[in-house]
Amino acid sequence: MLPQFYQNHLQKYLSETQLITLKLLVWLLQSQKTVKIERLAATLPLPIQQNSRRRHIQRFLNLTRLSVVILWFPLIKEIITQRIPKAKQLIIALDRTSWQSNNILMASAIYQKRALPIFWIFLPKKGASDLREQQIVLRPIIKLFKTHQRVIVGDREFHSVDLAQWLDRQDVKFVLRQKKSTTFRTSKRKFTSLSNVQVAPGQREFLSQINITQKKGFSRFNLAVYWRRKYKTKPEKSPWYLLTNLADLETAVKAYKQRFGIEAMFKDCKSGGYNLEGSQASPDKLVRLVLLIALAMTSAWLQGDKTRTLGNSPYICRPKEAARTRRRHSNFWVGLYGHNWIIAFHECQEWVEELITSIRNKRTFYQRGLKALTQIQQAL
C-alpha cells in the first residue's frame, strides 16, 4: 500500500478513479512481482472481463498525467531530504541497463547501500549513452537537489572528460571511473596511459591537478587510483582510475564505492524483483511502468525501514545467518515480504485462528506475533 504522504501528493494530480487504479497496480506489483500487463490484467481485482481489465490498465498507462517530474520528483525529494542532511554528501549514481531492445539510462540516490531511483529515460538506440543524453537525465536532478552537496558517480561508460567539465561548471562534484588506456600527465611531463601508474593490490595513489586526455581546453582535475585486494572474495583484476574534483583520495574512493547500490536496484527492477524485462510494452508505457516500480519499490523500502525500527523484522525474515557479516535482507525485501505475509494471513485467517486455539501452550508466542502483524499492517 502507498504511504499516506504519497497519496496526499498524488491526489492533487490524479482523479479519484485514477488514484485507485494506481494503488491497485502498485499492490499487484508487490504481490505478483511483475509489470507484465497480461499478468497484471489476469489478477486485477475488478469484476469485469479479462480483456476489459487489460484495456483498463493500458488506458491508465497512456495518461499524460503520469509524469515523473510532476508525480515523482516531490516524493523522492521528500524521502531523500528527510534522510540525507544538506551538510552530508548526496551520492547520485549514473548508470545504464538494457534488455531485449530496451535501453534505460537512470540516475539514483544512494542511501544505506541501496539506490533510490530519481530520474530515467529510455534511449532510442542500443549501446552507451552520449553527453547530451546524460545531461537530459542530470539537469533536472541537479536543480531538484540544488541545496545538497551533490556528487555524481559513474563507471567507465561515463569516463568522458566533457561530462566532467560540464559537471564542474554546474558546481557539482563528481567521481568518474576512467579506462586504463586513457592518457594523462602531471605538471609539464609527457602524456602516458593510466595503466602506467605504479600501484599494486591494496595500494592507492592520489595525483592532484592532472591533465586528462590530450585534448586542449580542459581544466585540471584530480586522479584517485585504488586497487582493492578482493571483491566478494575474488581478487580484483585491475585498479580503479577515478577522475574527480573532490579534494582527497579517501573521499573520492568512499563516494565511488557507493555506486554499486544501483546494481542491486536494477536487479530488483528486473529478474530479482519486478521482472521488468518480461514487459512487452512500448517505450512510453515502459517509462510509466518504471514510475510504478519506483512507487512500489520505495513504498516497500519505507515499510521495511519502519518494520525494522519497530523491531518486527524477525517475524518477516531471518535477520542473521552463520558466517555472514552483512544483514541478510534489505529494507526493500523486508517490506515486500511483510506485505506478502499480511496477504497470506488474511487469506488463511480462519485456519490460523483454529490453529492458535488448538495449540494452547504456544498462545503467548502467537499473541506476540499477532501484535507484530498488526504493527506491520499499520506500516503498510
mmCIF file of C-alpha atoms in Angstrom:
data_model
loop_
_atom_site.group_PDB
_atom_site.id
_atom_site.type_symbol
_atom_site.label_atom_id
_atom_site.label_comp_id
_atom_site.label_asym_id
_atom_site.label_seq_id
_atom_site.Cartn_x
_atom_site.Cartn_y
_atom_site.Cartn_z
ATOM 1 C CA MET A 1 0.000 0.000 0.000
ATOM 2 C CA LEU A 2 1.180 3.518 -0.720
ATOM 3 C CA PRO A 3 2.314 5.642 2.264
ATOM 4 C CA GLN A 4 -0.151 8.365 3.212
ATOM 5 C CA PHE A 5 2.121 11.232 2.125
ATOM 6 C CA TYR A 6 2.354 9.587 -1.312
ATOM 7 C CA GLN A 7 -1.429 9.543 -1.548
ATOM 8 C CA ASN A 8 -1.775 13.145 -0.327
ATOM 9 C CA HIS A 9 0.538 14.296 -3.125
ATOM 10 C CA LEU A 10 -0.830 12.066 -5.891
ATOM 11 C CA GLN A 11 -4.454 13.040 -5.316
ATOM 12 C CA LYS A 12 -3.565 16.606 -6.347
ATOM 13 C CA TYR A 13 -2.911 15.431 -9.911
ATOM 14 C CA LEU A 14 -4.975 12.250 -10.345
ATOM 15 C CA SER A 15 -8.732 11.809 -10.239
ATOM 16 C CA GLU A 16 -10.221 9.536 -7.599
ATOM 17 C CA THR A 17 -10.595 6.631 -10.030
ATOM 18 C CA GLN A 18 -7.075 7.143 -11.405
ATOM 19 C CA LEU A 19 -5.597 7.133 -7.891
ATOM 20 C CA ILE A 20 -7.494 3.953 -7.010
ATOM 21 C CA THR A 21 -6.215 2.294 -10.197
ATOM 22 C CA LEU A 22 -2.660 3.350 -9.339
ATOM 23 C CA LYS A 23 -2.976 1.925 -5.806
ATOM 24 C CA LEU A 24 -4.348 -1.339 -7.214
ATOM 25 C CA LEU A 25 -1.453 -1.629 -9.676
ATOM 26 C CA VAL A 26 1.181 -0.905 -7.006
ATOM 27 C CA TRP A 27 -0.491 -3.509 -4.777
ATOM 28 C CA LEU A 28 -0.353 -6.013 -7.653
ATOM 29 C CA LEU A 29 3.330 -5.260 -8.275
ATOM 30 C CA GLN A 30 4.076 -6.104 -4.650
ATOM 31 C CA SER A 31 2.139 -9.377 -4.734
ATOM 32 C CA GLN A 32 2.756 -10.568 -8.321
ATOM 33 C CA LYS A 33 6.302 -9.160 -8.717
ATOM 34 C CA THR A 34 5.869 -8.419 -12.405
ATOM 35 C CA VAL A 35 4.987 -5.479 -14.636
ATOM 36 C CA LYS A 36 3.809 -7.672 -17.498
ATOM 37 C CA ILE A 37 0.434 -6.220 -18.465
ATOM 38 C CA GLU A 38 -1.156 -9.617 -19.250
ATOM 39 C CA ARG A 39 -0.229 -10.898 -15.781
ATOM 40 C CA LEU A 40 -1.472 -7.728 -14.087
ATOM 41 C CA ALA A 41 -4.750 -7.904 -16.016
ATOM 42 C CA ALA A 42 -5.209 -11.539 -15.010
ATOM 43 C CA THR A 43 -5.082 -10.634 -11.311
ATOM 44 C CA LEU A 44 -6.523 -7.081 -11.270
ATOM 45 C CA PRO A 45 -9.443 -7.437 -8.793
ATOM 46 C CA LEU A 46 -12.078 -5.662 -10.885
ATOM 47 C CA PRO A 47 -15.342 -7.560 -11.689
ATOM 48 C CA ILE A 48 -15.013 -7.176 -15.459
ATOM 49 C CA GLN A 49 -13.773 -9.462 -18.226
ATOM 50 C CA GLN A 50 -10.036 -10.051 -18.504
ATOM 51 C CA ASN A 51 -9.775 -8.253 -21.831
ATOM 52 C CA SER A 52 -11.543 -5.229 -20.322
ATOM 53 C CA ARG A 53 -9.145 -5.292 -17.374
ATOM 54 C CA ARG A 54 -6.198 -5.292 -19.783
ATOM 55 C CA ARG A 55 -7.590 -2.293 -21.680
ATOM 56 C CA HIS A 56 -8.228 -0.529 -18.351
ATOM 57 C CA ILE A 57 -4.530 -0.869 -17.465
ATOM 58 C CA GLN A 58 -3.404 0.227 -20.934
ATOM 59 C CA ARG A 59 -5.608 3.336 -20.825
ATOM 60 C CA PHE A 60 -4.178 4.197 -17.422
ATOM 61 C CA LEU A 61 -0.599 3.843 -18.702
ATOM 62 C CA ASN A 62 -1.425 6.214 -21.577
ATOM 63 C CA LEU A 63 -2.216 9.042 -19.159
ATOM 64 C CA THR A 64 -0.022 12.084 -19.711
ATOM 65 C CA ARG A 65 -0.540 12.875 -16.005
ATOM 66 C CA LEU A 66 1.801 10.013 -15.159
ATOM 67 C CA SER A 67 4.732 12.410 -15.305
ATOM 68 C CA VAL A 68 7.950 11.554 -13.496
ATOM 69 C CA VAL A 69 8.712 15.237 -12.881
ATOM 70 C CA ILE A 70 5.234 16.121 -11.553
ATOM 71 C CA LEU A 71 4.343 12.966 -9.620
ATOM 72 C CA TRP A 72 7.688 11.530 -8.599
ATOM 73 C CA PHE A 73 10.120 14.418 -8.036
ATOM 74 C CA PRO A 74 8.342 15.874 -4.963
ATOM 75 C CA LEU A 75 8.113 12.402 -3.360
ATOM 76 C CA ILE A 76 11.724 11.374 -3.885
ATOM 77 C CA LYS A 77 12.897 14.814 -2.785
ATOM 78 C CA GLU A 78 11.000 14.452 0.497
ATOM 79 C CA ILE A 79 12.352 10.924 1.080
ATOM 80 C CA ILE A 80 15.948 11.975 0.473
ATOM 81 C CA THR A 81 15.758 15.303 2.310
ATOM 82 C CA GLN A 82 14.420 13.574 5.421
ATOM 83 C CA ARG A 83 17.287 11.071 5.438
ATOM 84 C CA ILE A 84 20.310 12.858 3.990
ATOM 85 C CA PRO A 85 21.048 16.227 5.656
ATOM 86 C CA LYS A 86 22.244 19.037 3.422
ATOM 87 C CA ALA A 87 25.548 19.012 5.326
ATOM 88 C CA LYS A 88 26.273 15.480 4.050
ATOM 89 C CA GLN A 89 27.101 14.351 0.526
ATOM 90 C CA LEU A 90 24.260 13.192 -1.683
ATOM 91 C CA ILE A 91 25.737 10.444 -3.859
ATOM 92 C CA ILE A 92 23.953 10.186 -7.217
ATOM 93 C CA ALA A 93 24.868 7.157 -9.323
ATOM 94 C CA LEU A 94 24.518 7.412 -13.096
ATOM 95 C CA ASP A 95 24.164 4.051 -14.821
ATOM 96 C CA ARG A 96 22.539 2.256 -17.734
ATOM 97 C CA THR A 97 20.948 -1.151 -18.140
ATOM 98 C CA SER A 98 19.396 -2.906 -21.134
ATOM 99 C CA TRP A 99 17.309 -5.933 -22.026
ATOM 100 C CA GLN A 100 15.916 -7.109 -25.343
ATOM 101 C CA SER A 101 15.661 -3.893 -27.421
ATOM 102 C CA ASN A 102 15.200 -1.625 -24.381
ATOM 103 C CA ASN A 103 17.972 0.631 -23.106
ATOM 104 C CA ILE A 104 17.421 2.748 -19.986
ATOM 105 C CA LEU A 105 19.635 5.484 -18.534
ATOM 106 C CA MET A 106 18.939 6.206 -14.867
ATOM 107 C CA ALA A 107 20.265 8.348 -12.038
ATOM 108 C CA SER A 108 19.644 7.223 -8.462
ATOM 109 C CA ALA A 109 20.386 8.449 -4.957
ATOM 110 C CA ILE A 110 22.457 6.066 -2.845
ATOM 111 C CA TYR A 111 21.340 5.534 0.741
ATOM 112 C CA GLN A 112 22.273 2.675 3.094
ATOM 113 C CA LYS A 113 23.930 0.773 0.230
ATOM 114 C CA ARG A 114 20.736 0.856 -1.847
ATOM 115 C CA ALA A 115 19.746 3.039 -4.775
ATOM 116 C CA LEU A 116 16.533 5.053 -4.858
ATOM 117 C CA PRO A 117 15.576 5.963 -8.456
ATOM 118 C CA ILE A 118 15.274 9.672 -9.194
ATOM 119 C CA PHE A 119 15.009 10.119 -12.970
ATOM 120 C CA TRP A 120 15.299 7.912 -16.048
ATOM 121 C CA ILE A 121 14.901 7.942 -19.818
ATOM 122 C CA PHE A 122 14.747 5.190 -22.427
ATOM 123 C CA LEU A 123 17.373 5.584 -25.118
ATOM 124 C CA PRO A 124 16.224 5.199 -28.750
ATOM 125 C CA LYS A 125 19.286 3.094 -29.570
ATOM 126 C CA LYS A 126 21.494 0.296 -28.339
ATOM 127 C CA GLY A 127 24.775 0.816 -26.528
ATOM 128 C CA ALA A 128 26.281 3.611 -24.448
ATOM 129 C CA SER A 129 24.711 6.998 -23.785
ATOM 130 C CA ASP A 130 26.241 10.248 -25.037
ATOM 131 C CA LEU A 131 26.816 13.581 -23.287
ATOM 132 C CA ARG A 132 23.501 15.075 -24.438
ATOM 133 C CA GLU A 133 21.514 12.142 -23.040
ATOM 134 C CA GLN A 134 23.468 12.234 -19.786
ATOM 135 C CA GLN A 135 22.710 15.946 -19.447
ATOM 136 C CA ILE A 136 18.989 15.302 -20.044
ATOM 137 C CA VAL A 137 18.954 12.977 -17.031
ATOM 138 C CA LEU A 138 21.225 15.027 -14.769
ATOM 139 C CA ARG A 139 19.986 18.599 -15.341
ATOM 140 C CA PRO A 140 16.633 18.248 -13.503
ATOM 141 C CA ILE A 141 18.279 16.299 -10.680
ATOM 142 C CA ILE A 142 20.980 18.937 -10.179
ATOM 143 C CA LYS A 143 18.224 21.565 -9.972
ATOM 144 C CA LEU A 144 15.993 19.438 -7.717
ATOM 145 C CA PHE A 145 18.755 18.999 -5.121
ATOM 146 C CA LYS A 146 20.468 22.353 -5.580
ATOM 147 C CA THR A 147 20.816 22.844 -1.809
ATOM 148 C CA HIS A 148 22.558 19.479 -1.299
ATOM 149 C CA GLN A 149 26.242 18.585 -1.708
ATOM 150 C CA ARG A 150 25.780 16.574 -4.892
ATOM 151 C CA VAL A 151 28.385 14.027 -6.014
ATOM 152 C CA ILE A 152 27.815 12.285 -9.366
ATOM 153 C CA VAL A 153 29.491 8.871 -9.665
ATOM 154 C CA GLY A 154 29.735 6.796 -12.824
ATOM 155 C CA ASP A 155 31.551 3.744 -14.149
ATOM 156 C CA ARG A 156 33.752 3.559 -17.252
ATOM 157 C CA GLU A 157 30.844 4.239 -19.608
ATOM 158 C CA PHE A 158 30.791 7.771 -18.179
ATOM 159 C CA HIS A 159 34.535 8.423 -18.421
ATOM 160 C CA SER A 160 34.007 11.408 -20.744
ATOM 161 C CA VAL A 161 36.107 14.451 -19.857
ATOM 162 C CA ASP A 162 33.355 16.548 -21.479
ATOM 163 C CA LEU A 163 30.944 15.239 -18.808
ATOM 164 C CA ALA A 164 33.484 16.036 -16.061
ATOM 165 C CA GLN A 165 33.973 19.542 -17.428
ATOM 166 C CA TRP A 166 30.219 20.142 -17.657
ATOM 167 C CA LEU A 167 29.583 18.919 -14.083
ATOM 168 C CA ASP A 168 32.387 21.109 -12.782
ATOM 169 C CA ARG A 169 30.775 24.150 -14.439
ATOM 170 C CA GLN A 170 27.494 23.257 -12.665
ATOM 171 C CA ASP A 171 29.360 23.403 -9.338
ATOM 172 C CA VAL A 172 28.745 19.672 -8.862
ATOM 173 C CA LYS A 173 31.300 17.205 -7.525
ATOM 174 C CA PHE A 174 31.985 14.018 -9.483
ATOM 175 C CA VAL A 175 33.879 10.733 -9.423
ATOM 176 C CA LEU A 176 34.066 9.133 -12.881
ATOM 177 C CA ARG A 177 35.961 5.902 -13.453
ATOM 178 C CA GLN A 178 38.380 6.024 -16.382
ATOM 179 C CA LYS A 179 39.604 3.390 -18.801
ATOM 180 C CA LYS A 180 43.175 2.279 -18.214
ATOM 181 C CA SER A 181 44.100 3.291 -21.768
ATOM 182 C CA THR A 182 43.211 6.953 -21.073
ATOM 183 C CA THR A 183 46.217 9.263 -21.244
ATOM 184 C CA PHE A 184 47.191 11.866 -18.649
ATOM 185 C CA ARG A 185 50.101 13.971 -17.496
ATOM 186 C CA THR A 186 51.188 15.746 -14.336
ATOM 187 C CA SER A 187 52.770 19.190 -14.456
ATOM 188 C CA LYS A 188 54.632 19.504 -17.791
ATOM 189 C CA ARG A 189 55.623 15.885 -18.194
ATOM 190 C CA LYS A 190 54.751 13.823 -21.253
ATOM 191 C CA PHE A 191 51.385 12.144 -21.610
ATOM 192 C CA THR A 192 51.226 8.489 -20.604
ATOM 193 C CA SER A 193 48.427 5.955 -20.111
ATOM 194 C CA LEU A 194 46.773 5.446 -16.725
ATOM 195 C CA SER A 195 47.935 1.814 -16.759
ATOM 196 C CA ASN A 196 51.481 3.085 -16.161
ATOM 197 C CA VAL A 197 50.623 4.413 -12.686
ATOM 198 C CA GLN A 198 52.611 2.235 -10.290
ATOM 199 C CA VAL A 199 50.125 0.663 -7.873
ATOM 200 C CA ALA A 200 49.682 -2.879 -6.514
ATOM 201 C CA PRO A 201 46.674 -4.664 -4.920
ATOM 202 C CA GLY A 202 45.853 -2.984 -1.620
ATOM 203 C CA GLN A 203 47.619 0.252 -2.568
ATOM 204 C CA ARG A 204 46.313 3.667 -3.568
ATOM 205 C CA GLU A 205 47.641 6.866 -5.126
ATOM 206 C CA PHE A 206 46.308 10.422 -5.446
ATOM 207 C CA LEU A 207 47.510 12.757 -8.182
ATOM 208 C CA SER A 208 46.476 16.401 -7.978
ATOM 209 C CA GLN A 209 45.763 18.750 -10.880
ATOM 210 C CA ILE A 210 46.463 16.457 -13.805
ATOM 211 C CA ASN A 211 45.641 16.890 -17.485
ATOM 212 C CA ILE A 212 43.433 14.041 -18.659
ATOM 213 C CA THR A 213 43.482 13.112 -22.367
ATOM 214 C CA GLN A 214 45.431 15.146 -24.892
ATOM 215 C CA LYS A 215 42.530 17.377 -25.907
ATOM 216 C CA LYS A 216 43.126 21.071 -25.401
ATOM 217 C CA GLY A 217 40.950 23.393 -23.352
ATOM 218 C CA PHE A 218 40.108 21.124 -20.417
ATOM 219 C CA SER A 219 40.526 22.091 -16.780
ATOM 220 C CA ARG A 220 42.832 20.186 -14.488
ATOM 221 C CA PHE A 221 41.230 17.607 -12.205
ATOM 222 C CA ASN A 222 42.448 15.092 -9.631
ATOM 223 C CA LEU A 223 43.041 11.377 -10.112
ATOM 224 C CA ALA A 224 42.468 8.781 -7.400
ATOM 225 C CA VAL A 225 43.973 5.345 -8.122
ATOM 226 C CA TYR A 226 42.850 2.484 -5.907
ATOM 227 C CA TRP A 227 43.354 -1.268 -6.230
ATOM 228 C CA ARG A 228 41.132 -3.331 -3.971
ATOM 229 C CA ARG A 229 42.569 -6.632 -2.816
ATOM 230 C CA LYS A 230 39.298 -8.526 -3.194
ATOM 231 C CA TYR A 231 35.687 -8.016 -4.211
ATOM 232 C CA LYS A 232 33.200 -10.652 -2.957
ATOM 233 C CA THR A 233 36.129 -12.978 -2.052
ATOM 234 C CA LYS A 234 37.609 -12.713 -5.564
ATOM 235 C CA PRO A 235 40.848 -10.794 -6.306
ATOM 236 C CA GLU A 236 40.372 -7.564 -8.242
ATOM 237 C CA LYS A 237 41.956 -7.803 -11.686
ATOM 238 C CA SER A 238 42.788 -4.110 -12.058
ATOM 239 C CA PRO A 239 42.728 -0.829 -10.116
ATOM 240 C CA TRP A 240 40.165 1.925 -10.247
ATOM 241 C CA TYR A 241 41.237 5.107 -12.038
ATOM 242 C CA LEU A 242 38.886 7.779 -10.692
ATOM 243 C CA LEU A 243 38.769 11.241 -12.218
ATOM 244 C CA THR A 244 37.380 13.666 -9.640
ATOM 245 C CA ASN A 245 37.130 17.253 -8.479
ATOM 246 C CA LEU A 246 36.976 16.114 -4.846
ATOM 247 C CA ALA A 247 39.925 17.204 -2.764
ATOM 248 C CA ASP A 248 41.311 13.904 -1.421
ATOM 249 C CA LEU A 249 41.613 10.212 -2.166
ATOM 250 C CA GLU A 250 39.578 8.852 0.760
ATOM 251 C CA THR A 251 36.526 10.963 -0.077
ATOM 252 C CA ALA A 252 36.679 10.034 -3.774
ATOM 253 C CA VAL A 253 37.070 6.285 -3.156
ATOM 254 C CA LYS A 254 34.334 6.252 -0.494
ATOM 255 C CA ALA A 255 31.937 8.021 -2.873
ATOM 256 C CA TYR A 256 32.657 5.663 -5.774
ATOM 257 C CA LYS A 257 32.235 2.540 -3.619
ATOM 258 C CA GLN A 258 28.627 3.538 -3.028
ATOM 259 C CA ARG A 259 27.891 3.320 -6.757
ATOM 260 C CA PHE A 260 27.335 -0.427 -6.514
ATOM 261 C CA GLY A 261 23.985 0.138 -4.800
ATOM 262 C CA ILE A 262 22.460 0.866 -8.202
ATOM 263 C CA GLU A 263 23.280 -2.665 -9.401
ATOM 264 C CA ALA A 264 21.129 -4.100 -6.603
ATOM 265 C CA MET A 265 18.332 -1.725 -7.606
ATOM 266 C CA PHE A 266 18.492 -2.809 -11.263
ATOM 267 C CA LYS A 267 18.263 -6.425 -10.069
ATOM 268 C CA ASP A 268 15.173 -5.510 -8.025
ATOM 269 C CA CYS A 269 13.609 -3.942 -11.134
ATOM 270 C CA LYS A 270 14.380 -6.938 -13.309
ATOM 271 C CA SER A 271 14.630 -10.673 -12.630
ATOM 272 C CA GLY A 272 15.344 -10.244 -8.904
ATOM 273 C CA GLY A 273 12.162 -8.287 -8.209
ATOM 274 C CA TYR A 274 9.537 -6.819 -10.556
ATOM 275 C CA ASN A 275 10.563 -8.632 -13.766
ATOM 276 C CA LEU A 276 10.681 -5.501 -15.893
ATOM 277 C CA GLU A 277 12.372 -7.426 -18.699
ATOM 278 C CA GLY A 278 9.198 -9.512 -19.104
ATOM 279 C CA SER A 279 7.192 -6.500 -20.274
ATOM 280 C CA GLN A 280 6.453 -6.072 -23.981
ATOM 281 C CA ALA A 281 5.129 -2.518 -23.546
ATOM 282 C CA SER A 282 6.092 0.412 -25.768
ATOM 283 C CA PRO A 283 8.827 2.839 -24.589
ATOM 284 C CA ASP A 284 6.222 5.414 -23.441
ATOM 285 C CA LYS A 285 4.422 2.813 -21.345
ATOM 286 C CA LEU A 286 7.748 1.476 -20.038
ATOM 287 C CA VAL A 287 8.662 4.907 -18.674
ATOM 288 C CA ARG A 288 5.370 4.891 -16.733
ATOM 289 C CA LEU A 289 5.813 1.277 -15.648
ATOM 290 C CA VAL A 290 9.170 2.266 -14.180
ATOM 291 C CA LEU A 291 7.323 5.059 -12.366
ATOM 292 C CA LEU A 292 5.012 2.421 -10.861
ATOM 293 C CA ILE A 293 8.073 0.373 -9.908
ATOM 294 C CA ALA A 294 9.630 3.444 -8.249
ATOM 295 C CA LEU A 295 6.444 3.990 -6.234
ATOM 296 C CA ALA A 296 6.219 0.301 -5.288
ATOM 297 C CA MET A 297 9.921 -0.109 -4.536
ATOM 298 C CA THR A 298 10.237 2.938 -2.306
ATOM 299 C CA SER A 299 6.932 2.101 -0.566
ATOM 300 C CA ALA A 300 8.311 -1.343 0.264
ATOM 301 C CA TRP A 301 11.604 0.213 1.370
ATOM 302 C CA LEU A 302 9.857 2.690 3.687
ATOM 303 C CA GLN A 303 7.679 -0.088 5.115
ATOM 304 C CA GLY A 304 10.717 -2.305 5.673
ATOM 305 C CA ASP A 305 12.547 0.537 7.385
ATOM 306 C CA LYS A 306 9.617 1.092 9.751
ATOM 307 C CA THR A 307 9.323 -2.656 10.420
ATOM 308 C CA ARG A 308 12.987 -2.803 11.435
ATOM 309 C CA THR A 309 12.628 0.307 13.609
ATOM 310 C CA LEU A 310 9.734 -1.318 15.496
ATOM 311 C CA GLY A 311 11.835 -4.471 15.970
ATOM 312 C CA ASN A 312 9.454 -6.692 13.990
ATOM 313 C CA SER A 313 11.800 -7.825 11.210
ATOM 314 C CA PRO A 314 12.386 -11.296 12.849
ATOM 315 C CA TYR A 315 8.729 -12.049 12.037
ATOM 316 C CA ILE A 316 9.466 -11.379 8.358
ATOM 317 C CA CYS A 317 12.881 -12.908 7.725
ATOM 318 C CA ARG A 318 15.988 -14.377 9.323
ATOM 319 C CA PRO A 319 17.918 -11.293 10.472
ATOM 320 C CA LYS A 320 21.228 -13.151 10.766
ATOM 321 C CA GLU A 321 22.966 -16.071 9.110
ATOM 322 C CA ALA A 322 26.054 -18.027 10.172
ATOM 323 C CA ALA A 323 29.339 -16.763 8.646
ATOM 324 C CA ARG A 324 27.557 -13.734 7.157
ATOM 325 C CA THR A 325 28.654 -10.284 8.343
ATOM 326 C CA ARG A 326 26.122 -8.237 6.367
ATOM 327 C CA ARG A 327 22.414 -8.374 7.117
ATOM 328 C CA ARG A 328 20.567 -10.948 5.086
ATOM 329 C CA HIS A 329 17.735 -8.795 3.738
ATOM 330 C CA SER A 330 17.476 -5.137 2.772
ATOM 331 C CA ASN A 331 14.657 -2.854 3.916
ATOM 332 C CA PHE A 332 13.142 -3.325 0.457
ATOM 333 C CA TRP A 333 12.791 -7.082 0.863
ATOM 334 C CA VAL A 334 11.638 -6.812 4.472
ATOM 335 C CA GLY A 335 8.860 -4.504 3.286
ATOM 336 C CA LEU A 336 7.971 -6.761 0.354
ATOM 337 C CA TYR A 337 7.927 -9.961 2.449
ATOM 338 C CA GLY A 338 5.899 -8.169 5.123
ATOM 339 C CA HIS A 339 3.314 -7.199 2.503
ATOM 340 C CA ASN A 340 3.019 -10.809 1.341
ATOM 341 C CA TRP A 341 2.832 -12.131 4.923
ATOM 342 C CA ILE A 342 -0.138 -9.834 5.630
ATOM 343 C CA ILE A 343 -1.909 -11.009 2.451
ATOM 344 C CA ALA A 344 -1.342 -14.681 3.355
ATOM 345 C CA PHE A 345 -2.617 -14.129 6.904
ATOM 346 C CA HIS A 346 -5.889 -12.578 5.741
ATOM 347 C CA GLU A 347 -6.394 -15.275 3.100
ATOM 348 C CA CYS A 348 -5.950 -18.017 5.718
ATOM 349 C CA GLN A 349 -7.146 -16.186 8.837
ATOM 350 C CA GLU A 350 -9.837 -18.720 9.719
ATOM 351 C CA TRP A 351 -7.358 -21.625 9.611
ATOM 352 C CA VAL A 352 -4.777 -19.632 11.586
ATOM 353 C CA GLU A 353 -7.289 -18.843 14.347
ATOM 354 C CA GLU A 354 -8.237 -22.530 14.569
ATOM 355 C CA LEU A 355 -4.556 -23.451 14.856
ATOM 356 C CA ILE A 356 -3.938 -20.886 17.602
ATOM 357 C CA THR A 357 -6.932 -22.199 19.543
ATOM 358 C CA SER A 358 -5.780 -25.836 19.272
ATOM 359 C CA ILE A 359 -2.143 -25.249 20.379
ATOM 360 C CA ARG A 360 -2.633 -23.706 23.824
ATOM 361 C CA ASN A 361 0.988 -23.845 25.048
ATOM 362 C CA LYS A 362 2.114 -21.555 22.194
ATOM 363 C CA ARG A 363 -0.637 -18.977 22.660
ATOM 364 C CA THR A 364 1.671 -16.372 24.263
ATOM 365 C CA PHE A 365 4.004 -16.512 21.264
ATOM 366 C CA TYR A 366 1.085 -16.278 18.847
ATOM 367 C CA GLN A 367 -0.238 -13.209 20.673
ATOM 368 C CA ARG A 368 3.138 -11.503 20.321
ATOM 369 C CA GLY A 369 3.161 -12.387 16.649
ATOM 370 C CA LEU A 370 -0.357 -11.028 16.154
ATOM 371 C CA LYS A 371 0.724 -7.761 17.782
ATOM 372 C CA ALA A 372 3.714 -7.578 15.434
ATOM 373 C CA LEU A 373 1.452 -8.403 12.478
ATOM 374 C CA THR A 374 -0.875 -5.530 13.425
ATOM 375 C CA GLN A 375 2.053 -3.103 13.647
ATOM 376 C CA ILE A 376 3.437 -4.260 10.297
ATOM 377 C CA GLN A 377 -0.005 -3.893 8.732
ATOM 378 C CA GLN A 378 -0.264 -0.350 10.055
ATOM 379 C CA ALA A 379 3.081 0.398 8.377
ATOM 380 C CA LEU A 380 1.737 -0.775 5.004
#
